[in-house]
Amino acid sequence: RGRFTAEALVDAAEGLEGERRYASLVPVQLQRLLEAARAGDATAARVDAAMRRFDGVLVGGQATPRPVLDAARARGWPIVTTYGASETSGGCVYDGEPLPGVRARLDEGELLLAGPQLASGYLGDPERDASAFVEVDGERWYRTSDAGSIADDAGRVRLSVTGRLDHVIISGGEKANLDVVERLVQRLPGYEQAVAVAVPHPEWGQAVAIVVAGAAPADGGDELELLRRAAGPAGRAGRPVRCLRIPELPRLASGKPDRRAIAALAA
């Protein structure tokens, strides 16, 4: 209850008595647990022990930075990535594999999901129903607004989500996916929780800004140039024009970054 802390999770985990133990986290909570495990104090050992005792630690709600996943798994934590939405009864894809009965397809790069897990619709909102839930070849599908890819791995469907379609901006006539930029920047040490948002630009219409919590690196290097190099694979439009540092990122009650509030600060 209340604000998430590593100590609170450890206390709760140590009180579990069932044969099997699970936890469900959002990425920022996993990041805080990693920070606590690296602290080298009395709590650090308890965090590691508690996390290793779980049979599975589900992480979802938003994309988890690859360095965070790798660091947690390197410590022996049983991390399972999840993907889904309220409209699909929550997580319906586990470690890239749809649950039994869950079907996935692509429509011009957009990921669509079908199966018995789909919601009936939005109460009193037929217009939204019609845009989000569509019938294809006689089957009802949910448009996720997520970009992704689907592969066949020895007869098993493997699904990968690459970002939100509504996180694509047009900058000087070129497209840039904020999710792609964000993942590239988050590979840098100290930028695991950085957020990429769109800001107005007098010449290009829109451009990318990076917002990150905490003080700037002490080495005195050109931080913006560092970020621009990291975001290079996203193309010209994806290179940040601004880096904003704030004491703490605004967050929703779920723990996810409040992107609307962050974008307003950056603008």
mmCIF file of C-alpha atoms in Angstrom:
data_model
loop_
_atom_site.group_PDB
_atom_site.id
_atom_site.type_symbol
_atom_site.label_atom_id
_atom_site.label_comp_id
_atom_site.label_asym_id
_atom_site.label_seq_id
_atom_site.Cartn_x
_atom_site.Cartn_y
_atom_site.Cartn_z
ATOM 1 C CA ARG A 1 0.000 0.000 0.000
ATOM 2 C CA GLY A 2 1.118 3.530 -0.633
ATOM 3 C CA ARG A 3 4.337 4.373 -2.458
ATOM 4 C CA PHE A 4 6.275 1.445 -3.877
ATOM 5 C CA THR A 5 9.586 0.684 -2.145
ATOM 6 C CA ALA A 6 11.973 -2.244 -2.342
ATOM 7 C CA GLU A 7 11.605 -2.779 1.408
ATOM 8 C CA ALA A 8 7.809 -3.026 1.155
ATOM 9 C CA LEU A 9 8.027 -5.608 -1.607
ATOM 10 C CA VAL A 10 10.570 -7.678 0.327
ATOM 11 C CA ASP A 11 8.409 -7.602 3.461
ATOM 12 C CA ALA A 12 5.390 -8.770 1.461
ATOM 13 C CA ALA A 13 7.375 -11.453 -0.393
ATOM 14 C CA GLU A 14 8.808 -12.881 2.801
ATOM 15 C CA GLY A 15 5.265 -13.294 4.111
ATOM 16 C CA LEU A 16 4.145 -15.482 1.196
ATOM 17 C CA GLU A 17 3.470 -19.063 2.309
ATOM 18 C CA GLY A 18 2.227 -20.766 -0.866
ATOM 19 C CA GLU A 19 4.234 -23.339 -2.789
ATOM 20 C CA ARG A 20 4.508 -21.019 -5.770
ATOM 21 C CA ARG A 21 5.186 -17.288 -5.636
ATOM 22 C CA TYR A 22 4.656 -14.593 -8.257
ATOM 23 C CA ALA A 23 4.908 -10.823 -8.523
ATOM 24 C CA SER A 24 3.643 -8.364 -11.135
ATOM 25 C CA LEU A 25 5.632 -5.165 -11.685
ATOM 26 C CA VAL A 26 5.879 -2.220 -14.033
ATOM 27 C CA PRO A 27 9.370 -1.384 -15.371
ATOM 28 C CA VAL A 28 10.070 1.493 -12.982
ATOM 29 C CA GLN A 29 9.429 -0.811 -10.013
ATOM 30 C CA LEU A 30 11.864 -3.367 -11.405
ATOM 31 C CA GLN A 31 14.422 -0.584 -11.865
ATOM 32 C CA ARG A 32 14.029 0.479 -8.223
ATOM 33 C CA LEU A 33 14.520 -3.088 -7.060
ATOM 34 C CA LEU A 34 17.721 -3.323 -9.094
ATOM 35 C CA GLU A 35 18.991 -0.086 -7.562
ATOM 36 C CA ALA A 36 18.241 -1.455 -4.094
ATOM 37 C CA ALA A 37 19.985 -4.759 -4.875
ATOM 38 C CA ARG A 38 23.120 -2.880 -5.962
ATOM 39 C CA ALA A 39 23.237 -0.672 -2.884
ATOM 40 C CA GLY A 40 25.422 -3.099 -0.926
ATOM 41 C CA ASP A 41 23.531 -2.637 2.356
ATOM 42 C CA ALA A 42 21.443 -5.013 4.470
ATOM 43 C CA THR A 43 18.385 -4.517 2.270
ATOM 44 C CA ALA A 44 20.324 -5.455 -0.893
ATOM 45 C CA ALA A 45 20.792 -9.087 0.114
ATOM 46 C CA ARG A 46 17.131 -9.363 1.131
ATOM 47 C CA VAL A 47 16.022 -7.988 -2.241
ATOM 48 C CA ASP A 48 18.132 -10.504 -4.162
ATOM 49 C CA ALA A 49 16.928 -13.399 -2.015
ATOM 50 C CA ALA A 50 13.264 -12.399 -2.287
ATOM 51 C CA MET A 51 13.398 -11.921 -6.064
ATOM 52 C CA ARG A 52 15.143 -15.260 -6.655
ATOM 53 C CA ARG A 53 12.516 -17.086 -4.614
ATOM 54 C CA PHE A 54 9.734 -16.068 -6.982
ATOM 55 C CA ASP A 55 8.634 -18.618 -9.562
ATOM 56 C CA GLY A 56 7.953 -15.745 -11.934
ATOM 57 C CA VAL A 57 8.145 -11.955 -11.935
ATOM 58 C CA LEU A 58 5.842 -10.531 -14.584
ATOM 59 C CA VAL A 59 6.922 -7.171 -15.980
ATOM 60 C CA GLY A 60 4.608 -5.214 -18.257
ATOM 61 C CA GLY A 61 2.385 -2.183 -18.650
ATOM 62 C CA GLN A 62 4.959 -0.580 -20.969
ATOM 63 C CA ALA A 63 8.172 -1.508 -22.733
ATOM 64 C CA THR A 64 10.972 -2.458 -20.349
ATOM 65 C CA PRO A 65 14.442 -1.150 -21.297
ATOM 66 C CA ARG A 66 16.648 -4.029 -22.467
ATOM 67 C CA PRO A 67 19.489 -3.134 -20.024
ATOM 68 C CA VAL A 68 17.030 -3.417 -17.126
ATOM 69 C CA LEU A 69 15.811 -6.853 -18.272
ATOM 70 C CA ASP A 70 19.368 -8.083 -18.828
ATOM 71 C CA ALA A 71 20.548 -6.827 -15.423
ATOM 72 C CA ALA A 72 17.631 -8.474 -13.590
ATOM 73 C CA ARG A 73 18.075 -11.793 -15.375
ATOM 74 C CA ALA A 74 21.813 -11.711 -14.748
ATOM 75 C CA ARG A 75 21.034 -11.680 -11.025
ATOM 76 C CA GLY A 76 18.947 -14.844 -11.406
ATOM 77 C CA TRP A 77 15.580 -13.106 -11.154
ATOM 78 C CA PRO A 78 12.886 -15.067 -13.065
ATOM 79 C CA ILE A 79 11.687 -12.195 -15.264
ATOM 80 C CA VAL A 80 8.771 -12.777 -17.663
ATOM 81 C CA THR A 81 7.778 -9.962 -20.019
ATOM 82 C CA THR A 82 4.050 -9.555 -20.584
ATOM 83 C CA TYR A 83 1.994 -7.763 -23.196
ATOM 84 C CA GLY A 84 -1.708 -6.975 -23.331
ATOM 85 C CA ALA A 85 -4.281 -4.312 -22.564
ATOM 86 C CA SER A 86 -7.476 -3.812 -20.601
ATOM 87 C CA GLU A 87 -9.332 -4.655 -23.825
ATOM 88 C CA THR A 88 -7.593 -8.063 -23.895
ATOM 89 C CA SER A 89 -8.173 -8.838 -20.203
ATOM 90 C CA GLY A 90 -4.644 -7.756 -19.371
ATOM 91 C CA GLY A 91 -1.536 -9.731 -20.276
ATOM 92 C CA CYS A 92 -2.262 -12.229 -23.057
ATOM 93 C CA VAL A 93 1.276 -12.543 -24.490
ATOM 94 C CA TYR A 94 4.031 -13.930 -22.230
ATOM 95 C CA ASP A 95 7.699 -13.669 -23.203
ATOM 96 C CA GLY A 96 6.609 -12.986 -26.771
ATOM 97 C CA GLU A 97 4.315 -16.021 -27.042
ATOM 98 C CA PRO A 98 0.501 -15.638 -27.190
ATOM 99 C CA LEU A 99 -1.422 -17.686 -24.636
ATOM 100 C CA PRO A 100 -3.519 -20.598 -25.947
ATOM 101 C CA GLY A 101 -6.481 -19.268 -27.926
ATOM 102 C CA VAL A 102 -4.922 -15.828 -28.445
ATOM 103 C CA ARG A 103 -4.336 -14.972 -32.099
ATOM 104 C CA ALA A 104 -2.250 -12.183 -33.576
ATOM 105 C CA ARG A 105 -1.924 -10.642 -37.034
ATOM 106 C CA LEU A 106 -0.573 -7.484 -38.641
ATOM 107 C CA ASP A 107 -2.524 -4.929 -40.647
ATOM 108 C CA GLU A 108 -0.190 -2.449 -42.366
ATOM 109 C CA GLY A 109 2.227 -2.754 -39.477
ATOM 110 C CA GLU A 110 -0.416 -2.512 -36.736
ATOM 111 C CA LEU A 111 -0.764 -5.429 -34.343
ATOM 112 C CA LEU A 112 -4.262 -6.928 -34.077
ATOM 113 C CA LEU A 113 -5.324 -9.465 -31.440
ATOM 114 C CA ALA A 114 -8.249 -11.892 -31.388
ATOM 115 C CA GLY A 115 -9.580 -14.645 -29.163
ATOM 116 C CA PRO A 116 -11.858 -15.294 -26.175
ATOM 117 C CA GLN A 117 -9.954 -12.741 -24.064
ATOM 118 C CA LEU A 118 -11.366 -9.734 -25.966
ATOM 119 C CA ALA A 119 -13.637 -7.276 -24.178
ATOM 120 C CA SER A 120 -17.228 -6.917 -25.358
ATOM 121 C CA GLY A 121 -16.595 -3.244 -26.054
ATOM 122 C CA TYR A 122 -16.737 0.218 -24.509
ATOM 123 C CA LEU A 123 -19.855 0.901 -22.487
ATOM 124 C CA GLY A 124 -22.006 3.548 -24.171
ATOM 125 C CA ASP A 125 -19.393 4.380 -26.812
ATOM 126 C CA PRO A 126 -20.362 2.673 -30.110
ATOM 127 C CA GLU A 127 -18.139 4.991 -32.147
ATOM 128 C CA ARG A 128 -15.040 3.911 -30.234
ATOM 129 C CA ASP A 129 -16.192 0.283 -30.481
ATOM 130 C CA ALA A 130 -16.342 0.553 -34.256
ATOM 131 C CA SER A 131 -12.794 1.919 -34.530
ATOM 132 C CA ALA A 132 -11.110 -0.380 -31.987
ATOM 133 C CA PHE A 133 -12.905 -3.684 -32.624
ATOM 134 C CA VAL A 134 -13.100 -4.800 -36.255
ATOM 135 C CA GLU A 135 -14.243 -7.899 -38.075
ATOM 136 C CA VAL A 136 -11.772 -9.550 -40.427
ATOM 137 C CA ASP A 137 -12.722 -12.723 -42.336
ATOM 138 C CA GLY A 138 -15.667 -13.226 -39.994
ATOM 139 C CA GLU A 139 -13.587 -12.921 -36.813
ATOM 140 C CA ARG A 140 -13.558 -10.070 -34.287
ATOM 141 C CA TRP A 141 -10.180 -8.387 -33.726
ATOM 142 C CA TYR A 142 -8.874 -5.610 -31.496
ATOM 143 C CA ARG A 143 -6.714 -2.872 -33.007
ATOM 144 C CA THR A 144 -3.920 -2.310 -30.486
ATOM 145 C CA SER A 145 -2.425 0.870 -32.044
ATOM 146 C CA ASP A 146 0.930 -0.848 -31.488
ATOM 147 C CA ALA A 147 3.470 -1.528 -34.212
ATOM 148 C CA GLY A 148 5.017 -4.945 -34.166
ATOM 149 C CA SER A 149 6.249 -8.033 -35.945
ATOM 150 C CA ILE A 150 5.196 -11.678 -35.924
ATOM 151 C CA ALA A 151 7.496 -14.592 -36.633
ATOM 152 C CA ASP A 152 7.160 -18.381 -36.775
ATOM 153 C CA ASP A 153 9.730 -19.988 -34.497
ATOM 154 C CA ALA A 154 9.636 -23.730 -35.253
ATOM 155 C CA GLY A 155 5.833 -23.682 -35.327
ATOM 156 C CA ARG A 156 5.445 -21.328 -32.366
ATOM 157 C CA VAL A 157 4.221 -17.783 -32.878
ATOM 158 C CA ARG A 158 6.665 -15.168 -31.581
ATOM 159 C CA LEU A 159 5.391 -11.630 -31.242
ATOM 160 C CA SER A 160 7.495 -8.497 -30.859
ATOM 161 C CA VAL A 161 6.110 -5.016 -30.129
ATOM 162 C CA THR A 162 8.235 -2.209 -31.529
ATOM 163 C CA GLY A 163 6.294 0.850 -30.361
ATOM 164 C CA ARG A 164 3.081 2.836 -30.411
ATOM 165 C CA LEU A 165 1.790 3.937 -33.796
ATOM 166 C CA ASP A 166 0.470 7.106 -32.155
ATOM 167 C CA HIS A 167 4.006 7.865 -30.937
ATOM 168 C CA VAL A 168 5.138 8.624 -34.485
ATOM 169 C CA ILE A 169 5.851 12.294 -35.212
ATOM 170 C CA ILE A 170 6.547 14.105 -38.477
ATOM 171 C CA SER A 171 9.655 16.289 -38.288
ATOM 172 C CA GLY A 172 10.627 18.197 -41.401
ATOM 173 C CA GLY A 173 8.651 15.756 -43.519
ATOM 174 C CA GLU A 174 10.366 12.712 -41.985
ATOM 175 C CA LYS A 175 8.843 10.254 -39.536
ATOM 176 C CA ALA A 176 10.345 9.479 -36.143
ATOM 177 C CA ASN A 177 9.056 6.875 -33.707
ATOM 178 C CA LEU A 178 9.435 8.177 -30.150
ATOM 179 C CA ASP A 179 9.441 4.637 -28.755
ATOM 180 C CA VAL A 180 12.397 3.681 -30.945
ATOM 181 C CA VAL A 181 14.309 6.815 -29.903
ATOM 182 C CA GLU A 182 13.505 6.123 -26.259
ATOM 183 C CA ARG A 183 14.791 2.544 -26.402
ATOM 184 C CA LEU A 184 18.030 3.655 -28.070
ATOM 185 C CA VAL A 185 18.653 6.327 -25.432
ATOM 186 C CA GLN A 186 17.777 3.977 -22.572
ATOM 187 C CA ARG A 187 20.745 1.791 -23.498
ATOM 188 C CA LEU A 188 23.035 4.478 -22.105
ATOM 189 C CA PRO A 189 24.065 4.017 -18.438
ATOM 190 C CA GLY A 190 22.031 6.370 -16.259
ATOM 191 C CA TYR A 191 19.328 6.892 -18.874
ATOM 192 C CA GLU A 192 17.314 3.706 -18.293
ATOM 193 C CA GLN A 193 14.192 5.711 -17.355
ATOM 194 C CA ALA A 194 14.593 8.513 -19.921
ATOM 195 C CA VAL A 195 11.436 9.517 -21.804
ATOM 196 C CA ALA A 196 11.269 10.753 -25.404
ATOM 197 C CA VAL A 197 8.512 13.270 -26.196
ATOM 198 C CA ALA A 198 7.585 15.557 -29.071
ATOM 199 C CA VAL A 199 8.132 19.307 -28.778
ATOM 200 C CA PRO A 200 7.245 22.133 -31.190
ATOM 201 C CA HIS A 201 10.024 23.204 -33.551
ATOM 202 C CA PRO A 202 9.982 26.509 -35.487
ATOM 203 C CA GLU A 203 11.532 24.974 -38.599
ATOM 204 C CA TRP A 204 10.537 21.305 -38.627
ATOM 205 C CA GLY A 205 7.124 21.525 -36.953
ATOM 206 C CA GLN A 206 7.971 18.863 -34.372
ATOM 207 C CA ALA A 207 11.165 17.471 -32.914
ATOM 208 C CA VAL A 208 12.272 15.050 -30.207
ATOM 209 C CA ALA A 209 13.208 16.012 -26.654
ATOM 210 C CA ILE A 210 14.613 13.700 -23.986
ATOM 211 C CA VAL A 211 13.427 14.165 -20.417
ATOM 212 C CA VAL A 212 15.345 12.483 -17.608
ATOM 213 C CA ALA A 213 15.334 12.722 -13.820
ATOM 214 C CA GLY A 214 18.354 13.616 -11.724
ATOM 215 C CA ALA A 215 21.550 15.592 -12.117
ATOM 216 C CA ALA A 216 23.594 15.669 -15.303
ATOM 217 C CA PRO A 217 26.685 13.421 -15.571
ATOM 218 C CA ALA A 218 29.689 14.763 -13.682
ATOM 219 C CA ASP A 219 32.138 14.259 -16.559
ATOM 220 C CA GLY A 220 31.102 17.576 -18.098
ATOM 221 C CA GLY A 221 30.608 16.076 -21.575
ATOM 222 C CA ASP A 222 28.107 17.301 -24.143
ATOM 223 C CA GLU A 223 25.007 15.471 -22.971
ATOM 224 C CA LEU A 224 22.848 16.389 -25.955
ATOM 225 C CA GLU A 225 25.512 15.203 -28.390
ATOM 226 C CA LEU A 226 25.747 11.923 -26.477
ATOM 227 C CA LEU A 227 21.986 11.448 -26.813
ATOM 228 C CA ARG A 228 22.019 12.382 -30.502
ATOM 229 C CA ARG A 229 24.696 9.768 -31.217
ATOM 230 C CA ALA A 230 22.751 7.127 -29.290
ATOM 231 C CA ALA A 231 19.567 7.936 -31.243
ATOM 232 C CA GLY A 232 21.407 7.918 -34.570
ATOM 233 C CA PRO A 233 19.808 4.670 -35.867
ATOM 234 C CA ALA A 234 16.380 6.371 -35.623
ATOM 235 C CA GLY A 235 17.362 8.735 -38.432
ATOM 236 C CA ARG A 236 17.652 12.499 -38.743
ATOM 237 C CA ALA A 237 14.146 13.154 -37.402
ATOM 238 C CA GLY A 238 14.800 10.998 -34.344
ATOM 239 C CA ARG A 239 17.864 12.870 -33.107
ATOM 240 C CA PRO A 240 16.921 14.908 -30.005
ATOM 241 C CA VAL A 241 17.097 18.691 -30.149
ATOM 242 C CA ARG A 242 16.750 19.175 -26.396
ATOM 243 C CA CYS A 243 17.500 17.435 -23.112
ATOM 244 C CA LEU A 244 15.506 18.455 -20.061
ATOM 245 C CA ARG A 245 16.565 17.346 -16.586
ATOM 246 C CA ILE A 246 14.028 17.479 -13.777
ATOM 247 C CA PRO A 247 14.174 16.278 -10.147
ATOM 248 C CA GLU A 248 11.595 13.511 -10.669
ATOM 249 C CA LEU A 249 9.513 12.254 -13.577
ATOM 250 C CA PRO A 250 5.741 12.795 -13.226
ATOM 251 C CA ARG A 251 4.071 9.403 -12.993
ATOM 252 C CA LEU A 252 0.578 7.987 -13.192
ATOM 253 C CA ALA A 253 -0.904 5.990 -10.312
ATOM 254 C CA SER A 254 0.179 2.812 -12.151
ATOM 255 C CA GLY A 255 3.816 3.904 -11.960
ATOM 256 C CA LYS A 256 4.071 4.578 -15.698
ATOM 257 C CA PRO A 257 5.517 7.918 -16.816
ATOM 258 C CA ASP A 258 2.830 10.594 -17.230
ATOM 259 C CA ARG A 259 3.753 11.349 -20.832
ATOM 260 C CA ARG A 260 1.232 14.151 -21.187
ATOM 261 C CA ALA A 261 2.682 16.001 -18.191
ATOM 262 C CA ILE A 262 6.259 15.267 -19.311
ATOM 263 C CA ALA A 263 5.560 16.555 -22.832
ATOM 264 C CA ALA A 264 4.040 19.733 -21.374
ATOM 265 C CA LEU A 265 7.188 20.326 -19.304
ATOM 266 C CA ALA A 266 9.441 19.749 -22.306
ATOM 267 C CA ALA A 267 7.377 22.071 -24.511
#
